[in-house]
Tab-separated table of C-alpha atoms and ligand atoms in Angstrom:
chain	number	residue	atom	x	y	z
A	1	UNK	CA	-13.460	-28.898	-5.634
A	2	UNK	CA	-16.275	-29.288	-3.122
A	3	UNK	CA	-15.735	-25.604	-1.641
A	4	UNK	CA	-15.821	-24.180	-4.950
A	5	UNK	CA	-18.891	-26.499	-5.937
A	6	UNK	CA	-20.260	-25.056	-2.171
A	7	UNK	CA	-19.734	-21.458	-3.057
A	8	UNK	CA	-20.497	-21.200	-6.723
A	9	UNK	CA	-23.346	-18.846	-6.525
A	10	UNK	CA	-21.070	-16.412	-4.153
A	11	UNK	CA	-17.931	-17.036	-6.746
A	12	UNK	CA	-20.338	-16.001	-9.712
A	13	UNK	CA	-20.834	-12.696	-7.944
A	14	UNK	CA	-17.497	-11.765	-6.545
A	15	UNK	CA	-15.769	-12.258	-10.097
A	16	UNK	CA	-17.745	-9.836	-11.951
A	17	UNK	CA	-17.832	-7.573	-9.226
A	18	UNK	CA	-13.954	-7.488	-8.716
A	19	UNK	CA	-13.895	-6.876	-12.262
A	20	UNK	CA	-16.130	-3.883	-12.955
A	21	UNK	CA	-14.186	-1.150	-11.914
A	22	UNK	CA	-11.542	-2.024	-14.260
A	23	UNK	CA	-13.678	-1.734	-17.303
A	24	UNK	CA	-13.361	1.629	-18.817
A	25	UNK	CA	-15.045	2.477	-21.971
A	26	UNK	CA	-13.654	5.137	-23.946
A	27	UNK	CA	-12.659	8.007	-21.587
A	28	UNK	CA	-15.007	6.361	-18.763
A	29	UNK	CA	-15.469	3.726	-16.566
A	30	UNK	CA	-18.223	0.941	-17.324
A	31	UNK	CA	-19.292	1.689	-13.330
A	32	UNK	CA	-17.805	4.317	-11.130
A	33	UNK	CA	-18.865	7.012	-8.488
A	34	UNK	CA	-15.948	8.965	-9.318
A	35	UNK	CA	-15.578	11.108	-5.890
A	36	UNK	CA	-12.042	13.035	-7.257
A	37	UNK	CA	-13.515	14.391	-10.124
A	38	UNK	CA	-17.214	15.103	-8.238
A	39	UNK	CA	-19.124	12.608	-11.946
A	40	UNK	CA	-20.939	9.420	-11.832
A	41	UNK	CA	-19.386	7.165	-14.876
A	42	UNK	CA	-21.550	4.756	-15.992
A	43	UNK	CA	-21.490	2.648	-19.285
A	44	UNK	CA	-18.942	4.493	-20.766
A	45	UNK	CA	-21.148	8.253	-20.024
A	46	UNK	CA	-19.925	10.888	-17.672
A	47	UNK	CA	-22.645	11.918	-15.882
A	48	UNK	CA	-21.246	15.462	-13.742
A	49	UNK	CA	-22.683	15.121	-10.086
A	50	UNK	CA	-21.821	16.832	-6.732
A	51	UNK	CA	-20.752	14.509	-3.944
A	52	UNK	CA	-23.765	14.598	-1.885
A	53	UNK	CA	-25.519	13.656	-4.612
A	54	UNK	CA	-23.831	10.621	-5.039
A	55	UNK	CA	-23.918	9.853	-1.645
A	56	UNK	CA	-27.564	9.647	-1.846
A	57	UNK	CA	-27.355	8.138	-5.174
A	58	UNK	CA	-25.420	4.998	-3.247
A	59	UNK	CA	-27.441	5.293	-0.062
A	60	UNK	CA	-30.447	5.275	-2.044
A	61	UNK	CA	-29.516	2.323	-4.623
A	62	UNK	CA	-28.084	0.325	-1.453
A	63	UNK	CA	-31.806	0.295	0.219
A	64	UNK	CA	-33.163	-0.630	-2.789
A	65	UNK	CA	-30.993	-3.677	-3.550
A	66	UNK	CA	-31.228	-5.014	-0.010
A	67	UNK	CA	-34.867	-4.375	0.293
A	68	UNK	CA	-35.418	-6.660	-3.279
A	69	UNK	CA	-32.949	-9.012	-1.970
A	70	UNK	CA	-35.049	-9.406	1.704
A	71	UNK	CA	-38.162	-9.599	0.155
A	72	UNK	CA	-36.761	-12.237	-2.860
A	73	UNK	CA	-34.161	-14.377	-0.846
A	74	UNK	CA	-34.266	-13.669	2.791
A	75	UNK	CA	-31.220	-15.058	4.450
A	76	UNK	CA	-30.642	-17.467	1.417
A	77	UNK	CA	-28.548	-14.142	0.364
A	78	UNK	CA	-26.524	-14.373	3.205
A	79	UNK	CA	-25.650	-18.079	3.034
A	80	UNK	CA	-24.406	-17.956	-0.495
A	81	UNK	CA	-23.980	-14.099	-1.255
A	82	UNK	CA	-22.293	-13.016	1.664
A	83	UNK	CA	-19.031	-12.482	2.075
A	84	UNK	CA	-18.652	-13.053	5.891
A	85	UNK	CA	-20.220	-16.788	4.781
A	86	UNK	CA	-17.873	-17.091	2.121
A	87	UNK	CA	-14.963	-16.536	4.470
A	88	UNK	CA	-16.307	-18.212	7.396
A	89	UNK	CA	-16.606	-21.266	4.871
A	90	UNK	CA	-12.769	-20.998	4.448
A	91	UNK	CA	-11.868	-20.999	7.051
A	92	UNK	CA	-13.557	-24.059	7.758
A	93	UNK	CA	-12.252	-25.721	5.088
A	94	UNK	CA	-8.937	-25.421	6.898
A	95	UNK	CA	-9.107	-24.686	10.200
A	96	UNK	CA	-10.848	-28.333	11.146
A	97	UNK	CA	-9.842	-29.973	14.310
A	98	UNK	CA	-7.288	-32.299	12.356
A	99	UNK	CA	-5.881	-29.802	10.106
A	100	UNK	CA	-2.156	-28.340	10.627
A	101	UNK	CA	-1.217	-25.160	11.683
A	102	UNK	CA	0.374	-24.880	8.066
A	103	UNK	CA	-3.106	-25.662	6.531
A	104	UNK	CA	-4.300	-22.978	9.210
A	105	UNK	CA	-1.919	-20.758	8.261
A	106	UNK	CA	-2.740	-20.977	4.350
A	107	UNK	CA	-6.177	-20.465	5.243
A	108	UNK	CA	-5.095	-17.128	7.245
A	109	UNK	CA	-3.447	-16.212	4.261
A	110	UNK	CA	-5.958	-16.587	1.988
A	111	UNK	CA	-8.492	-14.603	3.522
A	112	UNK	CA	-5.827	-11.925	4.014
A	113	UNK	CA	-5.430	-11.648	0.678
A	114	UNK	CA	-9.134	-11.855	-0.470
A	115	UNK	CA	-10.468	-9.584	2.108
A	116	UNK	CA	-7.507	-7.531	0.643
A	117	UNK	CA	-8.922	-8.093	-2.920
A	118	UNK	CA	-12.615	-7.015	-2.128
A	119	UNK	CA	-11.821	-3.958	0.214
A	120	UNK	CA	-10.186	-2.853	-2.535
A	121	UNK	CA	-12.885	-3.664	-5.104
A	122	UNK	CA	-15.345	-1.726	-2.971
A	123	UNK	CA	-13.183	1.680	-2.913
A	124	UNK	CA	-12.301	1.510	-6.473
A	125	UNK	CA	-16.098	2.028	-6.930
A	126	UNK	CA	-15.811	5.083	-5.720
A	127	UNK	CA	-12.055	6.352	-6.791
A	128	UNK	CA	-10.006	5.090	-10.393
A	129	UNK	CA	-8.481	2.144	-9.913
A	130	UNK	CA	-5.426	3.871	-11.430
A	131	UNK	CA	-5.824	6.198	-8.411
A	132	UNK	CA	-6.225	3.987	-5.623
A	133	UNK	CA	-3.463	1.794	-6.563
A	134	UNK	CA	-1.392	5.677	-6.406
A	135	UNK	CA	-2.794	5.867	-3.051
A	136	UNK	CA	-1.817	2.612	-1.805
A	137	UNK	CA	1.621	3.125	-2.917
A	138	UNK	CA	1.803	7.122	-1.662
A	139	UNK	CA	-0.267	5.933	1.878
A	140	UNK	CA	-3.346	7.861	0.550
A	141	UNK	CA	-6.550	8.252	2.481
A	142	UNK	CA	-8.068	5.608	0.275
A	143	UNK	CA	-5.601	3.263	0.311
A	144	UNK	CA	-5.631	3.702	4.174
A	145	UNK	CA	-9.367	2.881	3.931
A	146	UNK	CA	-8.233	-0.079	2.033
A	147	UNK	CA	-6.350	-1.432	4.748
A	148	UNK	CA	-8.780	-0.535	7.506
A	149	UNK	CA	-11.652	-2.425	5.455
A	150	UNK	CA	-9.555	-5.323	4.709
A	151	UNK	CA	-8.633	-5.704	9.112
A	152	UNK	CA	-12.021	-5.061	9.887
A	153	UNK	CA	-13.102	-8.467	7.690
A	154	UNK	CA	-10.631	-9.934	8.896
A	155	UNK	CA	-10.953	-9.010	12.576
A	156	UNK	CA	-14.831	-9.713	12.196
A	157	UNK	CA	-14.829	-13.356	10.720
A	158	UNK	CA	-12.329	-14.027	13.460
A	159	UNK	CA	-14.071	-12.497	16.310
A	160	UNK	CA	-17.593	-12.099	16.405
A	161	UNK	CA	-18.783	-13.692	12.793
A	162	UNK	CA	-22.060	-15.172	14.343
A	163	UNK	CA	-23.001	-12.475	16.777
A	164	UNK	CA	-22.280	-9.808	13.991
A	165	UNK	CA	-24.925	-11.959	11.290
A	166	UNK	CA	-27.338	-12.411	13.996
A	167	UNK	CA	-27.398	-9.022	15.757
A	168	UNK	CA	-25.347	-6.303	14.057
A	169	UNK	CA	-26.293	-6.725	10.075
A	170	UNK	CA	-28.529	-4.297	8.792
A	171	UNK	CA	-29.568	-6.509	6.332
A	172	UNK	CA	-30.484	-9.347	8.921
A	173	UNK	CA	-32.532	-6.821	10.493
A	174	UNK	CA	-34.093	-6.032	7.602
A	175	UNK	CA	-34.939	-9.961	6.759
A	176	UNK	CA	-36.014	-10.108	11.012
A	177	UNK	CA	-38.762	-7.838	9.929
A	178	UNK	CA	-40.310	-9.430	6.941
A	179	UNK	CA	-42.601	-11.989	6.602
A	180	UNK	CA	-40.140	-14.390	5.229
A	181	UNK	CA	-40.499	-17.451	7.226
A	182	UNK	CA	-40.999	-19.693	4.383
A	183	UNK	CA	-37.673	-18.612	2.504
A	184	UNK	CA	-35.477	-20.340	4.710
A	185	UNK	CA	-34.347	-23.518	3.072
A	186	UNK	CA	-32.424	-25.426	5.200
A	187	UNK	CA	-34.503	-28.109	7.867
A	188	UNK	CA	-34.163	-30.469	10.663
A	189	UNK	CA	-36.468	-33.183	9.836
A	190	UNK	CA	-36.006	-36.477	12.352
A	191	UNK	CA	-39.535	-38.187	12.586
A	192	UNK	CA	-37.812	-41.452	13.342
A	193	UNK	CA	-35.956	-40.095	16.294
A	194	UNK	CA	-32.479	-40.759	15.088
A	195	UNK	CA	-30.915	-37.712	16.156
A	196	UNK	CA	-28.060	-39.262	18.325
A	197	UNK	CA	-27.796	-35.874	20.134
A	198	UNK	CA	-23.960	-35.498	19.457
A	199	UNK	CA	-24.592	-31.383	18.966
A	200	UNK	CA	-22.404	-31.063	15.991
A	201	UNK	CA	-24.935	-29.386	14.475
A	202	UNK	CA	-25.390	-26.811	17.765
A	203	UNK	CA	-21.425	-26.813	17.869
A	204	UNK	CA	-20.461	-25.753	14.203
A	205	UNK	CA	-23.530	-23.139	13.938
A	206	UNK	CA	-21.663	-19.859	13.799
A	207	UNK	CA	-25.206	-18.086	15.506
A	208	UNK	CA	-24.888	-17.949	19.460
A	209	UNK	CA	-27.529	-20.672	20.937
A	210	UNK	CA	-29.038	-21.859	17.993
A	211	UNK	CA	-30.113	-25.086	17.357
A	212	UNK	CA	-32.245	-26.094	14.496
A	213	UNK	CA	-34.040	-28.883	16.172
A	214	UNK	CA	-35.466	-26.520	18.139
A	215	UNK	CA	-37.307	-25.619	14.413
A	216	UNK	CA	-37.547	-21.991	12.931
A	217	UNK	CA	-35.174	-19.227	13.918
A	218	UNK	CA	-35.054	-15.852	11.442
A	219	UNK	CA	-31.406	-15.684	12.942
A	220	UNK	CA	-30.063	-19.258	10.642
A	221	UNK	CA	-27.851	-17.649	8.121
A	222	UNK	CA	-28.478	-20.795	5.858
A	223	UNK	CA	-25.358	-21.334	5.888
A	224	UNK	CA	-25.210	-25.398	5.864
A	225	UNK	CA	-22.658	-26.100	8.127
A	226	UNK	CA	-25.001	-27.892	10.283
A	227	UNK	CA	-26.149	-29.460	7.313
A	228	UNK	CA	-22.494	-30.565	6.777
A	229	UNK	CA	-21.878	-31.617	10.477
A	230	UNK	CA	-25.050	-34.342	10.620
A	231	UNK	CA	-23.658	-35.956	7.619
A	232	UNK	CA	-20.033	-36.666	8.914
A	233	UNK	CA	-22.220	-38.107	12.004
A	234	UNK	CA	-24.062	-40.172	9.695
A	235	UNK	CA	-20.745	-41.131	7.711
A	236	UNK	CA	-20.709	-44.776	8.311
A	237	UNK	CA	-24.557	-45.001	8.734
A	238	UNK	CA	-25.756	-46.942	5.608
A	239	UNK	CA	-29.541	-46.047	6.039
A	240	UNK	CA	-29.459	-42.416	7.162
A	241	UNK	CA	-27.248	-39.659	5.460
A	242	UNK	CA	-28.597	-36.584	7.165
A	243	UNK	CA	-31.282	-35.279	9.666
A	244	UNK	CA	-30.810	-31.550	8.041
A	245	UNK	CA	-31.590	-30.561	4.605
A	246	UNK	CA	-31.386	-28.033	1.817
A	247	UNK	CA	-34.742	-27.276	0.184
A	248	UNK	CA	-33.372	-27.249	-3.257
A	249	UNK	CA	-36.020	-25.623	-4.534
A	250	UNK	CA	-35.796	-22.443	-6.392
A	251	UNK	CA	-35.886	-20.065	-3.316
A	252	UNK	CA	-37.613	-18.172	-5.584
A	253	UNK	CA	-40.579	-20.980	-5.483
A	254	UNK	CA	-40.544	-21.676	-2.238
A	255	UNK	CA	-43.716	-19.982	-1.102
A	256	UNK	CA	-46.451	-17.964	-1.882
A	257	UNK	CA	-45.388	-14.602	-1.821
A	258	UNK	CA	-44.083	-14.507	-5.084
A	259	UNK	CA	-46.549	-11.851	-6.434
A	260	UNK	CA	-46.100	-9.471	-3.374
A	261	UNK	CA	-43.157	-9.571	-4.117
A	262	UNK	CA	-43.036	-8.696	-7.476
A	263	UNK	CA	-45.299	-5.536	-6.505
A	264	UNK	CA	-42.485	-4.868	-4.005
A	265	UNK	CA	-39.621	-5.002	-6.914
A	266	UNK	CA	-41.407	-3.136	-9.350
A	267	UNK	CA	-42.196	-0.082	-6.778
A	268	UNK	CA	-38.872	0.035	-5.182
A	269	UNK	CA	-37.260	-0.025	-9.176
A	270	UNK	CA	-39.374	2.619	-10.181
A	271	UNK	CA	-38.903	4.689	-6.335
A	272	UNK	CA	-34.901	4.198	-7.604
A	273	UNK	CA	-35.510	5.330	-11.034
A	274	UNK	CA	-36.598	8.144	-9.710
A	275	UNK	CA	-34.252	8.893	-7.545
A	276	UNK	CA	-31.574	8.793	-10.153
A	277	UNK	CA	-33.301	10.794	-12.649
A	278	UNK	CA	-34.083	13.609	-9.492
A	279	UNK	CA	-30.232	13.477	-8.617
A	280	UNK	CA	-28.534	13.303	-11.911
A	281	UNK	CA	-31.172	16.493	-13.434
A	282	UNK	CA	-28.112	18.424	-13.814
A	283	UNK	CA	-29.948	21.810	-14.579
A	284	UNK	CA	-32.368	21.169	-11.571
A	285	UNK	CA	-29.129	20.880	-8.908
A	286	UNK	CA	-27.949	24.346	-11.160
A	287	UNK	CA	-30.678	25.933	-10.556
A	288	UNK	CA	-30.751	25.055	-6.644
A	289	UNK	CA	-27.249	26.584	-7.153
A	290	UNK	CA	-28.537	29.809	-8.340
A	291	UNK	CA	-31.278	30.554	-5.925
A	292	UNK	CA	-28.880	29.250	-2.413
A	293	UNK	CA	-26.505	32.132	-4.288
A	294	UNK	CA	-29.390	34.573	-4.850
A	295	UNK	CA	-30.596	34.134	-1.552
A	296	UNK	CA	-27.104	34.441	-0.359
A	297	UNK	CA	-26.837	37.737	-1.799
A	298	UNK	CA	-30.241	38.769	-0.608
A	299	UNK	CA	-29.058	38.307	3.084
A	300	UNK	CA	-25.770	40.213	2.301
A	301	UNK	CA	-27.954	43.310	0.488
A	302	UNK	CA	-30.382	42.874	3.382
A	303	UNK	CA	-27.574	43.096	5.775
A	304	UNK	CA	-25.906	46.467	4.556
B	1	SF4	S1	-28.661	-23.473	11.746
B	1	SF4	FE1	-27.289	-24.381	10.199
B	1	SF4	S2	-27.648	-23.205	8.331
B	1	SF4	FE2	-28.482	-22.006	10.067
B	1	SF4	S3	-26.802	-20.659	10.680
B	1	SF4	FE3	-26.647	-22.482	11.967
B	1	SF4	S4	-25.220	-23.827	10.860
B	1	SF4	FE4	-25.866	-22.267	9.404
B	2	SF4	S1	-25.571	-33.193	14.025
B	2	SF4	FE1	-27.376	-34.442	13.472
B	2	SF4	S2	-27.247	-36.144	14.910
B	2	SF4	FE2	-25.930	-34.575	15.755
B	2	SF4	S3	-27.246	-33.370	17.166
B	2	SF4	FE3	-27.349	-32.368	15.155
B	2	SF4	S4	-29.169	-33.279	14.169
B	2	SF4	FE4	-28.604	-34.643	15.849
């Protein structure tokens, strides 16, 4: 119960997200860039657009959710949003020192099988679900992609988790180069000097070389596993029950920013508003159709 307590705000995500491309509406889907018939469905509309357009349709909507997410949560995103936190969290949960290799094993398993789930959630926004489950069966392209989505989770919470959140992630980048400091919500506080120096905290952070005490660090995934660590050192301490803590704040409250930050959400919304509208003007991308085949013709006449 205390993982699922841990990781309601990433469960509340992933469940609704899983779900979505299920949802159809009439003849369409509630959400899909359908890529095999070349038409964005969305709430139940059809909306006929070329490929490239949705591409920068997605590229386009992807800045614009990870920029509002930098500016409004910082890394509190990636300590309860992420997936690579979610799975790294499972596999703490049973891959402890004293745990079995059966309870390791489960724990393999399950992340198998849930990297499995979202890899395929995230290509059946862009293909039927009807159809990728075809794929899958037939050995499609996008059931292939499937697979090679699902091993390269796997392979990455396995391997090089940390490294990947601290120097690899776009969207770490993105929160490096923000002013963001005071987002981060989780803090070493020890004025009494009771820090008994055991380095849990140092040893369980999934960040190379990071150690909290040593005070801010852009790189701290907020993740709380140091958090977690300092208390089982403090277990049998009836005074003391940690030396790091969650600011349980809103995140949302924790600083002064807020209104920069709504300047920041309202331009980038009305920047993807835009966008849309430009990509889905149907007769605009027609008549960019016309004149590349006018001009086309041109060069032939011009030719002769
Ligand atoms: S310092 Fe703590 S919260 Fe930050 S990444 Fe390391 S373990 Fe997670
Ligand atoms: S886990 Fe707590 S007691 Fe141990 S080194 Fe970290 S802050 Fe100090």
């Amino acid at each position: 119960m205390g993982f699922l307590r841990d990781n309601k705000s990433f469960l509340a995500v992933l469940i609704p997200f899983m779900t979505i491309p299920w949802i159809k509406l009439g003849d369409y889907h509630f959400l899909l860039f359908n890529f095999s018939h070349n038409r964005l469905e969305i709430l139940g509309f059809g909306i006929e657009m070329g490929a490239y357009a949705m591409i920068a349709l997605l590229i386009l909507l992807a800045i614009a959710v990870a920029l509002i997410s930098a500016l409004a949560l910082s890394r509190f995103y990636c300590g309860t949003l992420c997936p690579n936190t979610f799975f790294a969290h499972l596999l703490a949960f049973f891959k402890g020192k004293k745990k079995s290799f059966l309870s390791k094993l489960v724990g393999f398993s399950l992340l198998t099988l849930l990297a499995s789930l979202l890899a395929f959630s995230v290509v059946a926004y862009a293909i039927s679900t009807d159809e990728l489950i075809d794929a899958i069966v037939h050995l499609g392209f996008a059931g292939w992609l499937v697979t090679l989505l699902s091993l390269l989770m796997i392979a990455e919470v396995y391997m090089i988790q940390g490294w990947y959140c601290a120097y690899l992630c776009p969207y770490g980048a993105t929160c490096a180069i923000l002013p963001i400091e005071d987002r981060l919500t989780y803090e070493y506080s020890d004025p009494e000097h009771h820090c008994t120096d055991c380095g849990g905290c140092v040893k369980i952070c999934p960040i190379p070389d990071l150690d909290i005490r040593q005070g801010f660090d852009i790189r701290c995934i907020q993740c709380g596993l140091c958090e977690e660590a300092c208390k089982k050192t403090f277990a049998k301490n009836p005074t003391i029950s940690t030396l790091i803590r969650h600011d349980k704040r809103s995140v949302l409250q924790a600083g002064g920013k807020s209104k920069g930050i709504l300047i920041a959400i309202f331009l980038i919304s009305i920047l993807t508003i835009t966008g849309v509208i430009t990509l889905t003007d149907v007769e605009r991308l027609d008549s960019c159709r016309l004149e590349n085949k006018n001009l086309h013709l041109n060069n032939l006449n011009s030719y002769h």
